[in-house]
CSV table of C-alpha atoms in Angstrom, one decimal:
chain,number,residue,atom,x,y,z
A,773,MET,CA,22.1,-17.4,83.7
A,774,PRO,CA,18.9,-15.6,84.9
A,775,TYR,CA,16.2,-17.8,86.3
A,776,VAL,CA,13.5,-16.1,84.2
A,777,ARG,CA,13.4,-14.1,81.0
A,778,GLN,CA,14.4,-10.5,81.5
A,779,THR,CA,11.1,-9.1,80.2
A,780,SER,CA,9.1,-11.4,82.5
A,781,HIS,CA,11.2,-10.4,85.5
A,782,LEU,CA,10.7,-6.7,84.7
A,783,ASP,CA,6.9,-7.3,84.5
A,784,ARG,CA,7.0,-9.1,87.9
A,785,VAL,CA,8.8,-6.2,89.5
A,786,ARG,CA,6.2,-3.7,88.2
A,787,ASP,CA,3.4,-6.0,89.3
A,788,LEU,CA,4.7,-6.5,92.8
A,789,ILE,CA,5.1,-2.7,93.3
A,790,ALA,CA,1.5,-2.3,92.1
A,791,GLY,CA,0.3,-5.1,94.4
A,792,ARG,CA,-0.7,-7.5,91.5
A,793,VAL,CA,1.5,-10.5,92.5
A,794,VAL,CA,-0.3,-13.6,93.7
A,795,ASN,CA,1.1,-15.2,96.9
A,796,PRO,CA,4.0,-12.7,97.2
A,797,GLY,CA,4.9,-14.0,100.7
A,798,GLN,CA,4.9,-12.3,104.1
A,799,ASP,CA,7.6,-9.8,103.2
A,800,LEU,CA,5.6,-8.1,100.4
A,801,ALA,CA,5.9,-4.7,102.0
A,802,ARG,CA,9.6,-4.9,102.4
A,803,LEU,CA,10.2,-6.2,98.9
A,804,ALA,CA,7.9,-3.6,97.3
A,805,SER,CA,9.6,-0.7,99.2
A,806,SER,CA,13.0,-2.0,98.1
A,807,TYR,CA,11.9,-2.3,94.5
A,808,ARG,CA,10.7,1.3,94.5
A,809,ARG,CA,14.0,2.5,95.9
A,810,SER,CA,15.9,0.4,93.4
A,811,LEU,CA,14.0,1.8,90.5
A,812,ASP,CA,13.4,5.4,91.5
A,813,ASP,CA,16.3,6.3,93.8
A,814,TYR,CA,19.1,4.2,92.4
A,815,ARG,CA,18.0,3.9,88.8
A,816,LEU,CA,18.9,0.2,88.6
A,817,ASP,CA,17.9,-2.0,85.7
A,818,PRO,CA,15.9,-5.1,86.8
A,819,ALA,CA,16.8,-6.8,83.5
A,820,SER,CA,20.5,-6.6,84.2
A,821,THR,CA,22.3,-9.9,84.2
A,822,THR,CA,25.8,-8.8,85.3
A,823,GLY,CA,27.1,-10.0,88.7
A,824,PRO,CA,27.9,-7.8,91.7
A,825,ARG,CA,30.9,-5.6,92.0
A,826,ILE,CA,33.9,-7.5,93.6
A,827,LEU,CA,36.7,-5.7,95.4
A,828,THR,CA,40.3,-6.1,94.5
A,829,GLY,CA,42.4,-8.3,96.8
A,830,GLY,CA,44.1,-5.3,98.4
A,831,GLU,CA,40.7,-3.5,99.0
A,832,LEU,CA,39.3,-6.7,100.6
A,833,ARG,CA,42.3,-7.2,102.8
A,834,ALA,CA,42.1,-3.7,104.1
A,835,ILE,CA,38.4,-4.2,105.0
A,836,GLN,CA,39.1,-7.5,106.7
A,837,GLN,CA,41.8,-6.0,108.8
A,838,SER,CA,39.4,-3.2,109.9
A,839,GLU,CA,36.9,-6.0,110.8
A,840,GLU,CA,39.4,-8.1,112.7
A,841,ASN,CA,37.5,-8.2,116.0
A,842,PHE,CA,34.3,-9.0,114.3
A,843,LEU,CA,35.9,-11.8,112.3
A,844,ARG,CA,37.5,-13.3,115.4
A,845,SER,CA,34.2,-13.4,117.2
A,846,THR,CA,32.7,-15.7,114.5
A,847,GLY,CA,34.8,-18.6,115.7
A,848,GLN,CA,33.6,-21.8,113.9
A,849,CYS,CA,30.1,-20.6,113.2
A,850,LEU,CA,30.5,-20.3,109.5
A,851,PRO,CA,31.9,-23.8,108.9
A,852,ARG,CA,29.3,-25.3,111.4
A,853,LEU,CA,26.4,-23.6,109.6
A,854,HIS,CA,27.8,-24.7,106.3
A,855,ALA,CA,28.1,-28.3,107.5
A,856,MET,CA,24.4,-28.2,108.2
A,857,VAL,CA,23.3,-26.9,104.8
A,858,ARG,CA,26.1,-27.9,102.4
A,859,GLU,CA,24.3,-31.1,101.3
A,860,ALA,CA,21.4,-29.0,100.0
A,861,GLY,CA,23.9,-26.9,97.9
A,862,TYR,CA,24.3,-23.8,100.0
A,863,CYS,CA,27.3,-21.6,100.7
A,864,VAL,CA,27.5,-19.4,103.8
A,865,ILE,CA,28.8,-15.8,103.6
A,866,LEU,CA,29.5,-13.1,106.2
A,867,ALA,CA,29.0,-9.5,105.2
A,868,ASN,CA,30.0,-6.4,107.1
A,869,ALA,CA,27.7,-3.4,107.8
A,870,HIS,CA,28.3,-2.0,104.3
A,871,GLY,CA,27.3,-5.2,102.5
A,872,VAL,CA,30.9,-6.4,101.6
A,873,THR,CA,31.5,-10.1,101.9
A,874,ILE,CA,34.4,-10.5,104.3
A,875,ASP,CA,34.3,-14.3,104.8
A,876,TYR,CA,32.6,-17.4,103.5
A,877,ALA,CA,32.4,-21.2,103.7
A,878,VAL,CA,31.8,-23.2,100.6
A,879,ASP,CA,32.6,-26.7,99.2
A,880,GLN,CA,35.8,-26.6,97.2
A,881,ASP,CA,34.3,-28.2,94.1
A,882,GLN,CA,31.5,-25.6,94.1
A,883,ARG,CA,33.6,-22.6,94.6
A,884,LYS,CA,33.8,-21.6,90.9
A,885,HIS,CA,30.0,-21.8,90.5
A,886,PHE,CA,29.4,-19.6,93.5
A,887,LYS,CA,32.0,-17.2,92.5
A,888,LYS,CA,30.4,-16.8,89.1
A,889,ALA,CA,27.1,-15.9,90.8
A,890,GLY,CA,28.9,-13.3,92.9
A,891,LEU,CA,29.0,-15.3,96.2
A,892,TYR,CA,32.6,-14.7,96.9
A,893,PRO,CA,34.8,-12.7,99.3
A,894,GLY,CA,34.9,-9.0,98.2
A,895,SER,CA,31.4,-9.0,96.6
A,896,CYS,CA,29.3,-6.0,97.4
A,897,TRP,CA,25.6,-6.4,98.2
A,898,SER,CA,24.3,-3.0,99.1
A,899,GLU,CA,20.9,-2.0,97.9
A,900,ASN,CA,22.1,1.0,95.9
A,901,GLU,CA,24.3,-1.3,93.8
A,902,GLU,CA,22.4,-4.6,93.6
A,903,GLY,CA,18.8,-3.7,94.5
A,904,THR,CA,16.7,-6.1,96.5
A,905,CYS,CA,18.6,-9.0,97.9
A,906,GLY,CA,19.0,-10.7,101.3
A,907,ILE,CA,22.0,-8.9,102.6
A,908,ALA,CA,20.8,-5.4,101.5
A,909,SER,CA,17.3,-6.0,103.0
A,910,VAL,CA,18.8,-6.9,106.4
A,911,LEU,CA,21.1,-3.9,106.3
A,912,LEU,CA,18.2,-1.6,105.8
A,913,ASP,CA,15.5,-3.2,107.9
A,914,ARG,CA,17.6,-4.8,110.6
A,915,GLU,CA,15.4,-7.9,110.4
A,916,ALA,CA,16.0,-11.5,109.1
A,917,ILE,CA,14.6,-12.3,105.7
A,918,THR,CA,14.5,-14.9,102.9
A,919,VAL,CA,14.8,-13.4,99.4
A,920,HIS,CA,13.7,-16.3,97.3
A,921,LYS,CA,14.5,-16.5,93.6
A,922,THR,CA,12.4,-13.9,91.7
A,923,ASP,CA,12.1,-11.8,94.9
A,924,HIS,CA,15.5,-10.5,93.8
A,925,PHE,CA,15.4,-7.2,92.0
A,926,ARG,CA,17.9,-7.9,89.3
A,927,ALA,CA,17.4,-10.7,86.8
A,928,ALA,CA,21.0,-11.9,87.4
A,929,PHE,CA,20.1,-13.2,90.8
A,930,THR,CA,16.6,-14.7,90.2
A,931,GLY,CA,18.0,-18.2,90.4
A,932,LEU,CA,19.4,-17.7,93.9
A,933,THR,CA,17.7,-18.1,97.2
A,934,CYS,CA,19.2,-16.2,100.2
A,935,SER,CA,18.3,-16.3,103.8
A,936,ALA,CA,20.0,-13.6,105.9
A,937,ALA,CA,20.0,-12.4,109.5
A,938,PRO,CA,21.5,-9.4,111.2
A,939,ILE,CA,24.3,-9.4,113.8
A,940,PHE,CA,24.4,-6.6,116.4
A,941,THR,CA,27.0,-5.2,118.8
A,942,PRO,CA,26.2,-5.2,122.5
A,943,HIS,CA,24.9,-1.6,122.0
A,944,GLY,CA,22.5,-2.5,119.3
A,945,GLU,CA,24.5,-1.3,116.4
A,946,LEU,CA,24.3,-3.4,113.2
A,947,ILE,CA,27.8,-4.9,112.6
A,948,GLY,CA,27.1,-7.4,109.9
A,949,VAL,CA,24.9,-10.0,108.2
A,950,LEU,CA,25.1,-13.7,108.0
A,951,ASP,CA,23.7,-15.3,104.8
A,952,ALA,CA,23.1,-18.8,103.4
A,953,SER,CA,22.6,-18.9,99.7
A,954,ALA,CA,21.9,-21.6,97.1
A,955,LEU,CA,22.3,-21.5,93.4
A,956,SER,CA,19.2,-23.7,92.9
A,957,SER,CA,16.4,-24.8,95.2
A,958,PRO,CA,12.7,-25.7,95.0
A,959,ASP,CA,10.4,-23.0,93.8
A,960,ALA,CA,8.2,-23.2,96.9
A,961,ARG,CA,9.1,-20.4,99.3
A,962,ASP,CA,8.3,-22.7,102.3
A,963,SER,CA,11.3,-24.9,101.4
A,964,GLN,CA,13.5,-22.2,102.9
A,965,ARG,CA,12.0,-22.2,106.4
A,966,LEU,CA,14.6,-24.5,108.0
A,967,VAL,CA,17.6,-22.7,106.5
A,968,TYR,CA,16.1,-19.4,107.6
A,969,GLN,CA,15.9,-20.6,111.2
A,970,LEU,CA,19.4,-22.0,111.1
A,971,VAL,CA,20.8,-18.7,109.8
A,972,ARG,CA,19.0,-16.7,112.6
A,973,GLN,CA,20.3,-19.0,115.3
A,974,SER,CA,23.9,-18.9,114.0
A,975,ALA,CA,23.8,-15.1,113.7
A,976,THR,CA,22.8,-15.0,117.4
A,977,VAL,CA,25.8,-17.2,118.3
A,978,ILE,CA,28.1,-14.9,116.4
A,979,GLU,CA,26.5,-11.9,118.1
A,980,ASP,CA,27.1,-13.5,121.6
A,981,GLY,CA,30.6,-14.3,120.6
A,982,PHE,CA,31.3,-10.7,119.8
A,983,PHE,CA,29.7,-9.7,123.2
A,984,LEU,CA,32.0,-12.1,125.1
A,985,GLN,CA,35.0,-10.8,123.2
A,986,SER,CA,34.1,-7.1,123.8
A,987,TYR,CA,33.6,-7.6,127.5
A,988,GLY,CA,36.3,-10.1,128.3
A,989,HIS,CA,37.5,-7.7,131.0
A,990,CYS,CA,34.3,-8.1,132.9
A,991,CYS,CA,32.6,-10.8,134.8
A,992,ILE,CA,30.0,-12.4,132.5
A,993,LEU,CA,26.8,-13.8,133.9
A,994,LEU,CA,25.6,-16.6,131.6
A,995,ALA,CA,22.0,-17.4,132.3
A,996,HIS,CA,19.0,-19.3,131.0
A,997,ARG,CA,15.4,-19.7,132.2
A,998,ASN,CA,15.9,-23.5,132.2
A,999,ARG,CA,18.6,-24.7,134.5
A,1000,HIS,CA,19.5,-27.6,132.2
A,1001,PHE,CA,20.6,-25.3,129.4
A,1002,VAL,CA,22.9,-23.0,131.4
A,1003,GLU,CA,26.0,-25.1,130.5
A,1004,VAL,CA,25.3,-25.9,126.9
A,1005,GLN,CA,23.4,-22.9,125.6
A,1006,PRO,CA,23.1,-19.8,127.8
A,1007,GLU,CA,20.5,-17.4,126.3
A,1008,MET,CA,21.3,-14.3,128.4
A,1009,LEU,CA,24.6,-12.6,128.9
A,1010,LEU,CA,25.2,-9.8,131.3
A,1011,ALA,CA,28.6,-8.0,131.7
A,1012,ILE,CA,29.4,-6.9,135.2
A,1013,ASP,CA,32.3,-4.5,135.9
A,1014,GLU,CA,34.5,-4.3,138.9
A,1015,HIS,CA,32.1,-1.9,140.6
A,1016,GLY,CA,29.3,-4.4,140.6
A,1017,ASP,CA,27.4,-2.6,137.8
A,1018,ILE,CA,25.8,-4.2,134.8
A,1019,VAL,CA,27.4,-2.5,131.9
A,1020,ALA,CA,26.1,-4.5,128.9
A,1021,ALA,CA,23.5,-7.1,128.1
A,1022,ASN,CA,22.9,-9.2,125.0
A,1023,ARG,CA,19.7,-9.0,122.9
A,1024,CYS,CA,17.9,-11.8,124.7
A,1025,ALA,CA,18.7,-10.4,128.1
A,1026,ARG,CA,17.3,-7.0,127.1
A,1027,GLN,CA,14.1,-8.7,125.8
A,1028,VAL,CA,13.6,-10.8,129.0
A,1029,ILE,CA,14.8,-8.6,131.8
A,1030,ALA,CA,13.3,-5.2,132.4
A,1031,GLY,CA,15.4,-2.2,133.1
A,1032,LEU,CA,18.4,-3.0,130.9
A,1033,ASP,CA,17.8,-0.2,128.4
A,1034,ALA,CA,19.7,2.3,130.5
A,1035,LEU,CA,23.0,1.0,131.5
A,1036,PRO,CA,25.1,0.9,133.6
A,1037,ARG,CA,22.9,-0.2,136.6
A,1038,PRO,CA,23.9,-1.8,139.9
A,1039,VAL,CA,23.3,-5.5,139.9
A,1040,GLY,CA,21.0,-5.2,143.0
A,1041,GLU,CA,18.5,-3.2,141.0
A,1042,VAL,CA,18.1,-5.9,138.4
A,1043,LEU,CA,18.7,-9.1,140.3
A,1044,GLU,CA,18.0,-10.0,144.0
A,1045,VAL,CA,21.6,-10.7,144.7
A,1046,ARG,CA,24.6,-8.9,146.1
A,1047,ALA,CA,27.3,-8.1,143.5
A,1048,GLU,CA,29.9,-9.5,145.8
A,1049,ARG,CA,28.4,-12.9,145.5
A,1050,LEU,CA,28.6,-12.8,141.7
A,1051,VAL,CA,32.2,-11.7,141.5
A,1052,ASP,CA,33.3,-14.2,144.2
A,1053,ALA,CA,35.7,-16.6,142.6
A,1054,ARG,CA,33.8,-19.6,143.8
A,1055,ALA,CA,30.7,-18.5,141.9
A,1056,GLY,CA,32.1,-19.8,138.7
A,1057,HIS,CA,32.1,-23.3,140.0
A,1058,GLN,CA,28.5,-23.5,141.0
A,1059,LEU,CA,25.1,-23.1,139.4
A,1060,LEU,CA,23.3,-20.1,140.8
A,1061,SER,CA,19.5,-19.5,141.0
A,1062,LEU,CA,18.7,-15.8,140.8
A,1063,ARG,CA,15.4,-13.9,141.0
A,1064,LEU,CA,14.7,-10.8,139.0
A,1065,ALA,CA,14.1,-7.8,141.2
A,1066,GLY,CA,10.5,-7.1,141.6
A,1067,ALA,CA,9.4,-9.7,139.1
A,1068,GLY,CA,9.6,-13.0,141.0
A,1069,THR,CA,11.0,-14.7,137.9
A,1070,TRP,CA,13.9,-17.0,138.4
A,1071,LEU,CA,17.0,-17.4,136.2
A,1072,HIS,CA,19.7,-20.0,136.5
A,1073,ALA,CA,23.3,-18.9,135.8
A,1074,ARG,CA,27.0,-19.3,136.1
A,1075,VAL,CA,29.6,-16.6,136.3
A,1076,ARG,CA,32.6,-16.5,134.1
A,1077,ALA,CA,35.5,-14.6,135.6
A,1078,PRO,CA,37.2,-11.8,133.6
A,1079,ALA,CA,39.5,-13.2,130.9
A,1080,ARG,CA,43.1,-12.8,131.7
A,1081,HIS,CA,45.1,-10.5,129.4
A,1082,ALA,CA,47.1,-12.7,127.1
A,1083,LYS,CA,50.9,-12.5,127.4
A,1084,PRO,CA,52.9,-11.4,124.3
A,1085,ARG,CA,52.8,-14.3,121.9
A,1086,GLY,CA,56.3,-14.8,120.7
A,1087,ARG,CA,57.3,-17.0,117.8
A,1088,ILE,CA,57.3,-20.7,118.6
A,1089,THR,CA,60.7,-22.2,119.0
A,1090,SER,CA,61.9,-25.2,117.1
A,1091,THR,CA,61.8,-27.4,120.3
A,1092,ALA,CA,58.0,-27.0,120.7
A,1093,SER,CA,55.1,-28.1,118.6
A,1094,PRO,CA,52.6,-25.4,117.3
A,1095,VAL,CA,50.0,-26.7,119.7
A,1096,ASP,CA,51.9,-27.4,122.9
A,1097,ASN,CA,53.6,-24.0,123.3
A,1098,ALA,CA,50.3,-22.0,123.4
A,1099,PRO,CA,49.9,-20.5,126.9
A,1100,ASP,CA,47.1,-18.1,127.7
A,1101,TYR,CA,44.8,-19.3,124.8
A,1102,ASN,CA,41.3,-20.0,126.0
A,1103,ALA,CA,39.7,-23.4,125.5
A,1104,GLN,CA,38.0,-22.4,122.3
A,1105,GLU,CA,41.2,-20.9,120.8
A,1106,GLN,CA,43.2,-23.9,121.9
A,1107,ALA,CA,40.7,-26.3,120.2
A,1108,GLU,CA,40.8,-24.3,117.0
A,1109,ARG,CA,44.6,-24.3,117.0
A,1110,THR,CA,44.6,-28.1,117.3
A,1111,ARG,CA,42.1,-28.5,114.5
A,1112,ILE,CA,44.0,-26.2,112.2
A,1113,VAL,CA,47.4,-27.8,112.9
A,1114,GLN,CA,45.9,-31.2,112.3
A,1115,ALA,CA,44.5,-30.1,108.9
A,1116,MET,CA,47.7,-28.3,107.9
A,1117,THR,CA,49.7,-31.4,108.9
A,1118,GLN,CA,47.4,-33.7,106.9
A,1119,ALA,CA,47.7,-31.3,103.9
A,1120,LYS,CA,51.5,-31.2,104.3
A,1121,TRP,CA,51.3,-27.5,105.2
A,1122,ARG,CA,49.7,-26.5,101.8
A,1123,PRO,CA,47.3,-23.7,102.8
A,1124,LEU,CA,44.9,-24.1,99.8
A,1125,THR,CA,44.4,-27.8,100.5
A,1126,ALA,CA,44.0,-27.2,104.3
A,1127,ALA,CA,41.5,-24.4,103.7
A,1128,ALA,CA,39.3,-26.7,101.6
A,1129,MET,CA,39.5,-29.4,104.3
A,1130,LEU,CA,38.5,-26.9,107.0
A,1131,GLY,CA,35.7,-25.4,104.9
A,1132,VAL,CA,37.1,-21.8,105.0
A,1133,SER,CA,38.7,-19.5,102.5
A,1134,ARG,CA,42.4,-19.3,102.1
A,1135,ALA,CA,42.4,-15.7,103.4
A,1136,THR,CA,40.6,-16.8,106.5
A,1137,LEU,CA,43.1,-19.6,107.1
A,1138,TYR,CA,46.0,-17.2,106.7
A,1139,ARG,CA,44.4,-14.8,109.2
A,1140,ARG,CA,43.8,-17.5,111.8
A,1141,LEU,CA,47.4,-18.9,111.4
A,1142,LYS,CA,48.7,-15.4,112.2
A,1143,GLN,CA,46.2,-14.8,115.1
A,1144,LEU,CA,46.9,-18.2,116.7
A,1145,ASN,CA,50.7,-18.0,116.1
A,1146,ILE,CA,50.8,-21.3,114.1
A,1147,VAL,CA,54.1,-21.7,112.4
A,1148,ALA,CA,55.0,-24.5,110.0
A,1149,PRO,CA,57.8,-26.8,111.4
A,1150,HIS,CA,60.1,-26.1,108.4
A,1151,ARG,CA,59.9,-22.3,109.2
A,1152,GLN,CA,60.6,-22.6,112.9
């Protein structure tokens, strides 16, 4: 049901465009611009109470397959973010660069309510279809935003609050949007500040995961301005190829280190260190202190060696457990395999029950079972 009467919402849309809304929030210009496009360009009806378009299962599966690398890079970010906001009644959704929801995390007992509101895999949140909303705003403006209740263009969504943040490729292309949405929340816009920050941080984690996956064939310099955070939360990532050139840098590195706009560049032009020292196998076992060339600023870092190419992953034989026979998986993948196998075992290998325990959709669970080569004992 809409949060406000349809006629009242239509009046608010007109008032905001005309600049007559009291306390509209810091995103007034973005909202007003989106409202104008929704009305004038897309001819959408603000009073509409129908939900978003939802793709068929086949259409969604095709899109998820095309987004396989992106989905793999998310790791456990969606369930972890959901664990932080679930008690306040939020679900977490991941959309691709076209606004299609390709993954989500939600409490099992709330799934029907969120689905009714359109917060479900396959739902489409582009501005030309749904008007002003969190995902559409991020896709167009490439900046994080909270679209709170009556900020939404269509009356159908004026009960929702949505905090969304962009996710970029290492080359600065928008690849997707992370969003946390609630069906009900306090009216005060300030109540969303914490969720907004959590979504932004989680989007950065996914972005860095995609970076590491994309440049697994390179040495990765993991750096932080504070030496105590290098191990637990590196903020800067630099990919260094076999020639000693920096070929990619994550968003934080580009903001902090000058000269990374035009890559590749030799390491020595950016850091006061020889490339040979960085690619030395021993470098990965020690903390390095590196000075930026010409700046005098110090960074603290470790070097991760290029990831080995995984061997062909054959079917697990009946003499091995789904976890033990998993060579060439990295530590994160091995930990995820163990967690999934434990949940599946506890659920007696019923996917729907295990997916609810893990806080992911059944489609996501099936995808991870295939990727991590997890086979039920009775099918080995």
